[in-house]
C-alpha positions as CSV (number, residue, x, y, z in Angstrom):
1,M,-6.5,1.6,-48.3
2,I,-4.4,-1.4,-47.4
3,I,-0.7,-0.5,-47.0
4,K,1.3,-1.7,-50.0
5,N,3.9,1.1,-50.5
6,K,7.1,0.2,-48.6
7,S,7.7,3.8,-47.6
8,D,4.2,4.1,-46.1
9,Y,4.6,0.7,-44.5
10,D,7.9,1.8,-42.8
11,D,6.4,5.1,-41.7
12,Y,3.5,3.3,-39.9
13,A,5.8,0.8,-38.4
14,K,7.9,3.6,-36.9
15,L,4.8,5.3,-35.6
16,M,3.6,2.1,-34.0
17,R,6.9,1.5,-32.3
18,R,6.9,5.0,-30.8
19,H,3.4,4.7,-29.4
20,P,2.8,3.3,-25.9
21,E,-0.1,1.2,-27.1
22,F,2.1,-0.7,-29.6
23,S,5.7,-0.1,-28.5
24,P,6.1,-3.4,-26.6
25,L,5.6,-5.3,-29.8
26,D,8.6,-6.8,-31.7
27,D,8.9,-6.8,-35.5
28,K,6.9,-10.0,-35.9
29,Y,3.7,-8.6,-34.3
30,I,4.2,-5.2,-35.9
31,R,4.2,-6.9,-39.3
32,Q,1.2,-9.1,-38.4
33,L,-0.9,-6.0,-37.6
34,L,0.4,-3.9,-40.5
35,D,-0.1,-6.6,-43.1
36,E,-3.9,-6.4,-42.9
37,M,-4.3,-2.9,-41.5
38,K,-6.5,-0.6,-43.5
39,V,-6.3,3.2,-43.3
40,K,-9.5,5.1,-44.0
41,Q,-10.8,8.6,-44.0
42,Y,-14.2,9.7,-42.8
43,H,-16.0,13.0,-42.9
44,R,-17.4,14.8,-39.8
45,G,-20.6,13.2,-38.5
46,Q,-20.1,9.7,-39.9
47,I,-20.8,6.6,-37.8
48,L,-17.8,4.3,-37.5
49,F,-19.8,1.6,-35.8
50,D,-23.2,1.4,-34.1
51,Q,-24.1,0.0,-30.7
52,G,-25.0,-3.6,-31.3
53,D,-23.0,-4.1,-34.5
54,T,-20.7,-7.1,-34.8
55,R,-17.5,-6.3,-32.9
56,D,-15.0,-7.2,-35.6
57,K,-12.6,-4.3,-35.8
58,F,-10.1,-2.5,-33.5
59,Y,-9.4,1.1,-34.4
60,F,-6.6,3.6,-34.0
61,L,-7.4,7.3,-34.5
62,I,-4.6,8.9,-36.4
63,E,-6.1,12.4,-37.1
64,G,-9.2,14.2,-35.9
65,V,-11.5,13.5,-33.0
66,A,-14.5,11.2,-32.4
67,K,-17.0,10.6,-29.6
68,S,-18.5,7.4,-28.2
69,F,-21.9,7.1,-26.7
70,H,-24.6,4.6,-26.0
71,W,-28.4,4.8,-26.3
72,D,-30.4,4.3,-23.1
73,K,-33.7,2.4,-22.8
74,N,-35.6,5.6,-23.7
75,G,-33.6,6.1,-26.9
76,D,-31.7,9.1,-25.5
77,E,-28.0,9.6,-26.3
78,Q,-25.7,9.1,-23.2
79,L,-22.1,10.3,-23.6
80,Y,-19.4,7.8,-22.9
81,L,-16.2,9.6,-23.8
82,Y,-14.3,11.5,-26.4
83,I,-11.4,10.0,-28.5
84,R,-8.5,12.2,-29.5
85,P,-5.7,11.4,-31.9
86,N,-3.2,8.6,-31.2
87,K,-5.8,6.6,-29.2
88,G,-7.0,3.1,-29.9
89,F,-10.6,1.8,-29.3
90,P,-12.7,0.0,-28.3
91,Y,-11.1,-1.5,-25.2
92,I,-14.4,-2.2,-23.3
93,G,-15.5,-5.8,-24.1
94,L,-12.1,-7.2,-25.2
95,F,-12.1,-11.1,-25.3
96,E,-15.8,-11.1,-24.2
97,D,-18.3,-9.2,-26.2
98,D,-19.5,-10.2,-29.7
99,R,-21.2,-6.8,-30.2
100,Y,-20.1,-3.2,-29.8
101,A,-21.4,-1.8,-26.5
102,Y,-21.6,1.8,-27.8
103,T,-21.7,3.9,-31.0
104,V,-18.7,5.9,-32.2
105,Q,-19.2,9.0,-34.4
106,T,-16.7,11.4,-35.9
107,M,-16.7,15.0,-34.7
108,T,-14.3,16.2,-37.3
109,D,-12.9,14.7,-40.5
110,V,-10.7,11.8,-39.3
111,K,-8.1,9.4,-40.5
112,I,-8.3,6.0,-38.9
113,A,-6.4,2.7,-39.0
114,E,-8.5,-0.4,-38.8
115,F,-7.3,-3.8,-37.5
116,S,-9.1,-7.2,-37.4
117,M,-10.3,-7.5,-33.8
118,P,-9.5,-11.3,-33.6
119,I,-6.0,-10.6,-34.8
120,Y,-5.5,-7.7,-32.3
121,E,-6.8,-9.9,-29.5
122,Q,-4.5,-12.7,-30.5
123,V,-1.5,-10.2,-30.4
124,L,-2.7,-9.0,-26.9
125,R,-2.8,-12.6,-25.6
126,E,0.8,-13.2,-26.7
127,N,2.2,-10.0,-25.4
128,P,1.7,-9.5,-21.6
129,E,3.1,-6.0,-21.6
130,L,0.7,-4.9,-24.3
131,M,-2.1,-6.5,-22.3
132,V,-1.1,-4.4,-19.3
133,N,-1.4,-1.3,-21.4
134,A,-4.9,-2.4,-22.5
135,V,-5.9,-2.9,-18.9
136,K,-4.7,0.6,-18.0
137,E,-6.6,2.1,-20.9
138,M,-9.8,0.3,-19.7
139,S,-9.3,1.5,-16.2
140,Q,-8.9,5.1,-17.4
141,I,-12.1,4.9,-19.4
142,I,-14.0,3.6,-16.4
143,N,-12.5,6.2,-14.1
144,T,-13.4,9.0,-16.6
145,S,-17.0,7.7,-16.9
146,E,-17.5,7.4,-13.1
147,T,-16.0,10.9,-12.5
148,Q,-18.4,12.4,-15.1
149,L,-21.4,10.7,-13.5
150,Q,-20.4,12.0,-10.1
151,R,-20.0,15.5,-11.4
152,M,-23.5,15.5,-13.1
153,V,-25.3,14.6,-9.9
154,T,-26.5,18.1,-9.3
155,T,-29.6,20.1,-9.9
156,S,-27.6,23.3,-10.7
157,A,-27.7,23.9,-14.5
158,R,-24.7,26.2,-14.2
159,C,-22.6,23.4,-12.5
160,R,-23.7,20.8,-15.1
161,V,-22.7,23.0,-18.0
162,A,-19.4,24.1,-16.4
163,N,-18.7,20.4,-15.5
164,A,-19.4,19.4,-19.1
165,I,-17.0,22.0,-20.5
166,L,-14.3,20.9,-18.1
167,F,-15.0,17.2,-18.9
168,I,-14.5,17.9,-22.6
169,G,-11.4,20.0,-22.0
170,Q,-9.8,17.4,-19.9
171,Q,-10.3,14.7,-22.6
172,I,-9.5,16.6,-25.9
173,G,-8.3,20.0,-24.8
174,D,-4.7,21.2,-25.0
175,L,-3.0,22.9,-22.0
176,Q,-1.6,26.3,-23.0
177,E,1.5,28.0,-21.6
178,D,-0.7,30.3,-19.4
179,D,-2.4,27.2,-17.9
180,T,-5.6,27.8,-19.8
181,I,-7.1,24.9,-21.8
182,L,-8.0,25.3,-25.5
183,I,-10.4,22.8,-27.0
184,P,-9.1,22.8,-30.6
185,Y,-12.3,21.2,-32.0
186,P,-15.6,22.9,-32.6
187,I,-18.2,22.1,-29.9
188,T,-21.7,23.3,-30.6
189,I,-24.3,24.3,-28.0
190,V,-26.3,21.3,-29.0
191,E,-23.4,19.0,-28.4
192,L,-22.7,20.6,-25.0
193,S,-26.3,20.3,-24.0
194,K,-26.1,16.5,-24.6
195,V,-23.1,16.2,-22.4
196,S,-24.5,18.4,-19.6
197,G,-28.1,16.9,-19.8
198,T,-29.6,20.4,-20.0
199,T,-31.8,21.9,-22.7
200,R,-30.2,23.9,-25.6
201,E,-31.6,27.1,-24.3
202,T,-30.4,26.6,-20.8
203,T,-27.0,25.5,-22.0
204,S,-26.7,28.7,-24.1
205,Q,-27.6,30.9,-21.1
206,M,-25.1,29.2,-18.9
207,V,-22.3,29.5,-21.5
208,Q,-23.1,33.2,-21.8
209,K,-23.0,33.5,-18.0
210,L,-19.6,31.7,-17.7
211,V,-18.2,34.0,-20.5
212,S,-19.4,37.1,-18.7
213,E,-17.7,35.8,-15.5
214,N,-14.5,35.4,-17.5
215,K,-14.4,31.7,-16.7
216,I,-14.4,30.7,-20.3
217,Q,-14.2,32.0,-23.9
218,Y,-16.4,30.8,-26.6
219,N,-15.9,32.0,-30.1
220,R,-17.0,30.4,-33.4
221,K,-17.8,27.1,-31.5
222,Y,-14.3,26.9,-29.9
223,F,-14.0,26.9,-26.2
224,K,-11.1,28.1,-24.1
225,I,-11.2,27.4,-20.4
226,L,-9.7,30.3,-18.5
227,E,-10.6,29.5,-14.9
228,L,-12.8,26.5,-14.5
229,D,-12.3,23.7,-12.0
230,E,-14.5,21.9,-9.5
231,D,-13.8,24.5,-6.8
232,S,-14.5,27.6,-9.1
233,Y,-18.3,27.4,-9.1
């Protein structure tokens, strides 16, 4: 839907002003973005855009969670990162790429705001503080990807699976009062096997082992990290 109701318009304007990715903008630019913003809902498993599609939209995830990944030369899925609520994307390729460098797929039902990429990039150019925020987001994405690559350079299946759970938890998990991390979204063994680069059978065995060691809990596809860090295995 395109926002036409004044009450909804005001609510989204307030939301944008509170969020770091948009808070530097004055009313002129908030209006410029909101006037053509579309809010859409997608079901779990839908593709928002595919690697190689025309890069014409910037997105802001309002509710739910999504994942971004790219296909390697062998046609295998390589994880890029997870996207949790209140995050914009894509940042990689701003002002340069004509095509999306990766695919984004919903992991849950989601609610998303869509903006015209040319308009968003124009707003960025005219707002240095917002540009700084975008650069910070890109740096964080690059750092997350590099860290994951470093963690996966191991022949130990146990370490790869443990690292994958920790990787997911750090991106979309919620820190609890007892310092455990709850991942409030369902993660299947198949999904975890893609992240860890291990077979489904091996992943299942390693998850069972980590549960038996009281490192994690796994119930009805939900993970809770009890004691899992780079020094714990």
